[in-house]
Coordinates of C-alpha atoms and ligand atoms in Angstrom, one line a residue:
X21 CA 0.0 0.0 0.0
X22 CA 1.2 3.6 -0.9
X23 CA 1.8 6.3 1.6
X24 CA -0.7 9.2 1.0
X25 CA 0.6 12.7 1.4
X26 CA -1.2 16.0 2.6
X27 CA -2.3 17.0 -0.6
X28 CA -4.1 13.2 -0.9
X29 CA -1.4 12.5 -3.4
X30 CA 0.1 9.2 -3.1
X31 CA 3.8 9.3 -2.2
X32 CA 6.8 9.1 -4.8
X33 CA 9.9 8.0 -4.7
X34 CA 12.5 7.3 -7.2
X35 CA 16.1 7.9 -8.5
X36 CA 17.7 10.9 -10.7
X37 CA 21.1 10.8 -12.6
X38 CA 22.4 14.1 -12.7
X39 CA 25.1 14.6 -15.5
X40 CA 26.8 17.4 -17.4
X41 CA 30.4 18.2 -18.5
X42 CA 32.6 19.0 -15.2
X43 CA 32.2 22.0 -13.7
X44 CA 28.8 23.2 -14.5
X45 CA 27.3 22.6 -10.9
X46 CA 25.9 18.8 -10.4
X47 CA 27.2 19.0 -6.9
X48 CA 25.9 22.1 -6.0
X49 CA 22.6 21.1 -7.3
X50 CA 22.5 17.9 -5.8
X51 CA 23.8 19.3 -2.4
X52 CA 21.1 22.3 -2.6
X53 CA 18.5 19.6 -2.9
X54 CA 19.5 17.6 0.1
X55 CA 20.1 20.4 1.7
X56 CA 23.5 19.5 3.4
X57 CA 27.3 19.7 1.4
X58 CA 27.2 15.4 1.1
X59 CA 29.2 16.0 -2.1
X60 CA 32.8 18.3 -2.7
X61 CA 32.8 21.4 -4.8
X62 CA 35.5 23.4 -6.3
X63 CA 35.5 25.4 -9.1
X64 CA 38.0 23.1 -10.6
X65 CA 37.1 20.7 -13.1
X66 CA 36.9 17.2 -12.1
X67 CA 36.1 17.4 -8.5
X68 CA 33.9 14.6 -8.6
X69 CA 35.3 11.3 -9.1
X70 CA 32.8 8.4 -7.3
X71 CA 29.3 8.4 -7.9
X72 CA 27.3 8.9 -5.2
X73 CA 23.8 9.4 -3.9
X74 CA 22.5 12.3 -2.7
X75 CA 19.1 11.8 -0.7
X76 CA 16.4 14.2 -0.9
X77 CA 13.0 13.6 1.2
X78 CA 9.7 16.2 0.6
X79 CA 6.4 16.1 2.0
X80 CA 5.6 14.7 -2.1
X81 CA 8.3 12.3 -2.5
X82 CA 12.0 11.1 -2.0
X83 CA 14.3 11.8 -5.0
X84 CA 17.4 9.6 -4.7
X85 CA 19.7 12.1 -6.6
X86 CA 23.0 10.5 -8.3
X87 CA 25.9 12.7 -8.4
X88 CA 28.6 11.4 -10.9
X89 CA 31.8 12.4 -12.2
X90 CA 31.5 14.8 -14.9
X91 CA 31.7 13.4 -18.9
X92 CA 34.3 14.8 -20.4
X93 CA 36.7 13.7 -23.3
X94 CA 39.9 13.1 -21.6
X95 CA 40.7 9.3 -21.3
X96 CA 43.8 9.8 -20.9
X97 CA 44.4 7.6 -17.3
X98 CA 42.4 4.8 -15.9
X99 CA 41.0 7.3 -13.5
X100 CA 39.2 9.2 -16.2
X101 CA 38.1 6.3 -17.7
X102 CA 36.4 5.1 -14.5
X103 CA 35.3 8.4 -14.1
X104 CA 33.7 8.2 -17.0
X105 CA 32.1 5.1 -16.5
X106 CA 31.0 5.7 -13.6
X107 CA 29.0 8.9 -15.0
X108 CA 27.6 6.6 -17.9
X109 CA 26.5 3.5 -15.5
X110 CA 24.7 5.9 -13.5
X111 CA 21.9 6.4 -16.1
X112 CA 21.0 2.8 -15.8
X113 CA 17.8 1.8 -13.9
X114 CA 16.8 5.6 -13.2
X115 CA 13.3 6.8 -13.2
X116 CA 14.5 10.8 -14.8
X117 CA 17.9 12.1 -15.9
X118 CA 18.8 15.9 -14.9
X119 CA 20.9 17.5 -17.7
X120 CA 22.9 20.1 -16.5
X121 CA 24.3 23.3 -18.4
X122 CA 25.6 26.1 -17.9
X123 CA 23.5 29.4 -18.7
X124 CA 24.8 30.8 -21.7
X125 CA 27.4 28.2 -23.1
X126 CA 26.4 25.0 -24.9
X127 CA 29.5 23.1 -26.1
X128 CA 30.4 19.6 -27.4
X129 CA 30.9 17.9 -24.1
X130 CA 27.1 19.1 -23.4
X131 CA 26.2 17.5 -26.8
X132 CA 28.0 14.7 -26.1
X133 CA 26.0 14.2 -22.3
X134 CA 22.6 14.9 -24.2
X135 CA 23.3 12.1 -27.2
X136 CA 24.5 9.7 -23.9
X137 CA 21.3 9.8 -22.2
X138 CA 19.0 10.3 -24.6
X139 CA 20.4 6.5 -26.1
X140 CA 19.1 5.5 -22.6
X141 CA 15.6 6.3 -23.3
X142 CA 14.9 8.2 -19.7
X143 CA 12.8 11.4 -19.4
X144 CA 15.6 14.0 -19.2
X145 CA 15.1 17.5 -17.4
X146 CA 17.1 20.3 -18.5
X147 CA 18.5 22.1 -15.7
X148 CA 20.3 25.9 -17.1
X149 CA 22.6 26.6 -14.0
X150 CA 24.2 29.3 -12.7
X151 CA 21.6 31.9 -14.3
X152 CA 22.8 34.5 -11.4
X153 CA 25.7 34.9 -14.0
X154 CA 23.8 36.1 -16.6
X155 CA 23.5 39.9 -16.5
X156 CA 21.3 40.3 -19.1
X157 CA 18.3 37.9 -18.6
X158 CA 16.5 38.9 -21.7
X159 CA 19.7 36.4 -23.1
X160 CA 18.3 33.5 -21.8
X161 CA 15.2 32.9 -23.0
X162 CA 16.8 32.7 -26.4
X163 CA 19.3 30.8 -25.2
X164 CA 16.9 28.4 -23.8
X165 CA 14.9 28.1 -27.1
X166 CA 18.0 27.0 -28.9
X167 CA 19.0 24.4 -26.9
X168 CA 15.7 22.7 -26.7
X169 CA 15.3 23.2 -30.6
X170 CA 15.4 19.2 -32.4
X171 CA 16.0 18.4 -29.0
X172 CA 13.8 16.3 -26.9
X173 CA 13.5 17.5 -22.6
X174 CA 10.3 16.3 -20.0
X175 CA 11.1 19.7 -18.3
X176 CA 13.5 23.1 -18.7
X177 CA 14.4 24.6 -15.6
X178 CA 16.5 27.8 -15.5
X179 CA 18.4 27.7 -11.9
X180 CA 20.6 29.3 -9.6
X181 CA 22.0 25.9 -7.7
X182 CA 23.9 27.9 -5.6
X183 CA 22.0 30.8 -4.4
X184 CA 18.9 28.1 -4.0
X185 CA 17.0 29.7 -6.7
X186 CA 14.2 27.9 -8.9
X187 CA 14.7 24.9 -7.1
X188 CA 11.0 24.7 -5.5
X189 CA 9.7 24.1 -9.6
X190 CA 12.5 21.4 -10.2
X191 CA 12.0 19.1 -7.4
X192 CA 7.8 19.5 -8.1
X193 CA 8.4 18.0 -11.6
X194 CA 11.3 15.5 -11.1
X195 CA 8.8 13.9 -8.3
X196 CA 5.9 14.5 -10.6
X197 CA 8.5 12.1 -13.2
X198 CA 9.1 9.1 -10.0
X199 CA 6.8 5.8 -9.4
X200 CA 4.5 6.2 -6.8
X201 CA 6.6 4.6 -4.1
X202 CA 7.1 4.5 -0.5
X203 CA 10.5 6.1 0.6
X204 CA 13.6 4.1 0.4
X205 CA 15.2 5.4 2.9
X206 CA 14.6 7.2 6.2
X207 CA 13.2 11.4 6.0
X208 CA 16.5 12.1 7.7
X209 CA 19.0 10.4 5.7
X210 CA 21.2 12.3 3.4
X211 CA 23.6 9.9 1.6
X212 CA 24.2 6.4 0.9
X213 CA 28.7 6.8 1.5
X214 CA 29.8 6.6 4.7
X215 CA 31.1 9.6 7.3
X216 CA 34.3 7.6 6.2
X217 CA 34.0 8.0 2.8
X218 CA 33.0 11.7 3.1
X219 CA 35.6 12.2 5.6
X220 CA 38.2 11.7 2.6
X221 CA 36.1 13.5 0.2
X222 CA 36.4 16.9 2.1
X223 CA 40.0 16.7 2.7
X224 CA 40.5 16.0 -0.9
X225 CA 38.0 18.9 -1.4
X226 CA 40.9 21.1 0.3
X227 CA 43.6 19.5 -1.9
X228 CA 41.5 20.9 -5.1
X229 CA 40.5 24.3 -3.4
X230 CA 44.4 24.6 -2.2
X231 CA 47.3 22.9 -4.8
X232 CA 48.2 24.9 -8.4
X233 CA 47.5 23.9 -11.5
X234 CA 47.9 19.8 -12.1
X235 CA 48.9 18.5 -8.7
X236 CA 44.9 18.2 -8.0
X237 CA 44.7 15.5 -10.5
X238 CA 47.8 13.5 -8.7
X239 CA 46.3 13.2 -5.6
X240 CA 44.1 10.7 -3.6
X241 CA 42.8 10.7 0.2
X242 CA 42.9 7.2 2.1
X243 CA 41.1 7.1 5.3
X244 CA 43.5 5.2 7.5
X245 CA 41.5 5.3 11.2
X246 CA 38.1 6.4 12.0
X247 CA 37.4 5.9 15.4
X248 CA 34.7 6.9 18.0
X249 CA 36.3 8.6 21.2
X250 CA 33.9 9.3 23.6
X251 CA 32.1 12.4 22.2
X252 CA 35.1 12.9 19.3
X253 CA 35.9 11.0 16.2
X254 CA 39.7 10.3 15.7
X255 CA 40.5 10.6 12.1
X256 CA 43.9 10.1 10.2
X257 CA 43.9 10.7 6.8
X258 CA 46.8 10.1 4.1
X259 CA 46.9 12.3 0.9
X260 CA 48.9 10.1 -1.9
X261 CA 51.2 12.0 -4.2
X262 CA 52.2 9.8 -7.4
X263 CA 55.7 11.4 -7.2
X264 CA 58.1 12.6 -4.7
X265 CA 58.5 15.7 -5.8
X266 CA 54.9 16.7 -5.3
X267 CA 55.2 16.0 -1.5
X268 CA 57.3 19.3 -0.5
X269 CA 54.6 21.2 -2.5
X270 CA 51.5 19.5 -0.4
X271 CA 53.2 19.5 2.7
X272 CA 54.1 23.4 2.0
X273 CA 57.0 25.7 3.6
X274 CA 56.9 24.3 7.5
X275 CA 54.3 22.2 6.9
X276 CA 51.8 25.8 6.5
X277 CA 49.9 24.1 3.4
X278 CA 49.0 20.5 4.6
X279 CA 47.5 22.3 8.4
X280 CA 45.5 24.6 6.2
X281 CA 44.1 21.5 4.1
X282 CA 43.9 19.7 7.7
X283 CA 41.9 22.4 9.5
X284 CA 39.8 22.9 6.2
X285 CA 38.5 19.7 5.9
X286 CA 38.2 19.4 10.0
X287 CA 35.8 22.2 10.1
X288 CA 33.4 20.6 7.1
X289 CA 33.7 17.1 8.9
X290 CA 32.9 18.6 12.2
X291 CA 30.1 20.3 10.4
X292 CA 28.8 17.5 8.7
X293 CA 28.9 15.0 11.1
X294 CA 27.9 17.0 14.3
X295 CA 30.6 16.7 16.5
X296 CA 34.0 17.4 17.6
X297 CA 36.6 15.9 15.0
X298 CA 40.8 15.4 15.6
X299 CA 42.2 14.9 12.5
X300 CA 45.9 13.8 11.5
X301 CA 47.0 14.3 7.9
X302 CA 50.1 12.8 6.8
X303 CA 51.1 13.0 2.8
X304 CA 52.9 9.8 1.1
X305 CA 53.8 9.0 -2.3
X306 CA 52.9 5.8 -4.7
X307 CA 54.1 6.2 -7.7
X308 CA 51.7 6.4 -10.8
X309 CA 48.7 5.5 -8.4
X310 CA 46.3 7.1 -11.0
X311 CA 46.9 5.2 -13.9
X312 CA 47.2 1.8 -11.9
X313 CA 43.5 0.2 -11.7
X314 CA 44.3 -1.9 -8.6
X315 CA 45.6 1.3 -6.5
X316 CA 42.6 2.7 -7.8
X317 CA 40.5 0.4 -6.2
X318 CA 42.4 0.1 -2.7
X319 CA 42.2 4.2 -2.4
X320 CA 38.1 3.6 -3.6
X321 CA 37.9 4.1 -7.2
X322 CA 34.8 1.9 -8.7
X323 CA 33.0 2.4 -12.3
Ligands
LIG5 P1 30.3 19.8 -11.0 O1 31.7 19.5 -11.5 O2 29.3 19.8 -12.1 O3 29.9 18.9 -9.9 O4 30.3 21.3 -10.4 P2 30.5 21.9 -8.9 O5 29.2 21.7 -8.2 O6 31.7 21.3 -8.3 O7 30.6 23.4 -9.2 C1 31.6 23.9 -10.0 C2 31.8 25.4 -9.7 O8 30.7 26.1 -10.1 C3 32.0 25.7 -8.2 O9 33.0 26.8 -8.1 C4 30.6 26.2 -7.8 O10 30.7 27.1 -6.7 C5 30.1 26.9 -9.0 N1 28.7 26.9 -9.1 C6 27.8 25.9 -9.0 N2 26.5 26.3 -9.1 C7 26.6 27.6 -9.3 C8 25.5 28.6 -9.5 O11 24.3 28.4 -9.5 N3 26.0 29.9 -9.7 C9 27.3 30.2 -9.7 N4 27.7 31.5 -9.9 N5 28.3 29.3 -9.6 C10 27.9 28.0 -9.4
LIG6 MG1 30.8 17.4 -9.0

């Protein structure tokens, strides 16, 4: 028997890929939907490298959002391959797809995301992010009719993921799109990874907000200990270098970089989790860790 809501609506409940080329806010999106940061942002390309779910529970329904790595072209390493993948895979056994671009700019990667899940035959919803970075508005509507010209969308929602605007409209149709359902999981949880998992995620989220250039893209976070103490959690963390000649530049002059990455991600753990964290960080090297698919699946990596 299916749960009835206020309205006399029967509940739904169901799950959402959400795709795009790197960078254009799928974890923003998914995080303003849930409502809590359960996956790591940067404006760097490429943040996201696991797919994971995102839980989001209304009075209407429970949308079980999948955040993936972005698809992109590079296939360079066996990490973007996974990542790839991984963003692919996700599509598979959804009830809706969310598409998202950015406002303004359509390229080939977005083409190439479109043609990807339109083979898979799911409703997709356009989502236009990042719309607070259009000046002139009168743009987008233009813009909007363009994209959706010859192409096929159940819904087009112009957003702003990050300042929590137009988000009310989205989640109304992508539950309007689920299986009436009971929930699948409980109203208050938020992901399916672990605090453990998530713990590494935010200190590699302070590896990509704090290294230059390329040295992002050469680094991995292993959880080594995650303990309850008392009232605290005891967490060690290593951050993997693939050479070692990267470590001086994570560790920093006297160590200054790796306690800022340290007390970075200490604060969004101690956020997250709701209570006091101590956190060790310690940076080692294994060389070509990236492009070597069985380190890739000690330090976590799955397609
Ligand atoms: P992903 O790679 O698609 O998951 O993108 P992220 O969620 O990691 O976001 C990439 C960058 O875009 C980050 O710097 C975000 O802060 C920024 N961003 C995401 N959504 C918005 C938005 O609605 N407006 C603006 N101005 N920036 C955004
Ligand atoms: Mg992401």
């Amino acid at each position: 028997m299916n749960t009835e809501t206020d309205t006399g609506q029967p509940f739904r409940a169901g799950n959402v890929a959400v795709l795009g080329r790197p960078n254009v806010g799928k974890s923003t999106l998914v995080n303003a939907l849930v409502g809590a940061k359960v996956s790591i942002v940067s404006p760097r390309p490429q943040t996201t490298r696991h797919r994971l779910l995102g839980i989001a529970t209304f009075p209407e329904g429970q949308l079980l959002l999948v955040d993936t790595p972005g698809i992109h072209r590079e296939q360079k390493r066996a990490m973007n391959r996974m990542m790839n993948r991984a963003a692919r895979g996700a599509v598979e056994g959804v009830d809706a797809a969310v598409l998202v671009i950015e406002a303004g700019r359509w390229t080939e990667e977005d083409g190439l995301a479109y043609s990807a899940l339109r083979a898979s035959g799911v409703p997709v919803v356009l989502v236009v992010n990042k719309v607070d970075k259009v000046k002139d508005k009168t743009a987008l509507l233009p813009f909007i009719s363009e994209i959706t010209h010859e192409r096929e969308f159940a819904f087009v929602h112009p957003v702003s993921a990050m300042k929590s605007k137009g988000l009310e409209a989205l989640v109304k149709n992508l539950i309007f799109l689920m299986p009436e359902s009971e929930p699948h999981y409980a109203e208050d949880e938020i992901t399916d990874r672990s605090e453990r998992f998530l713990a590494g995620e935010l200190v590699r989220e302070q590896l990509m907000l704090r290294l230059g250039e390329e040295l992002p893209y050469s680094t991995t976070v292993e959880i080594e200990k995650y303990e309850l103490d008392g009232e605290m959690l005891r967490i060690a963390a290593v951050v993997w270098v693939e050479r070692e000649g990267q470590k001086p530049i994570v560790i920093g002059k006297g160590g200054e970089r790796l306690k800022a990455i340290s007390t970075g991600a200490r604060i969004g753990m101690e956020k997250l989790f709701g209570r006091k964290v101590f956190l060790e960080t310690w940076c080692r090297v294994r060389e070509g860790w990236s492009d070597d698919e069985a380190a890739l699946r000690r330090f976590g990596y799955s397609d």
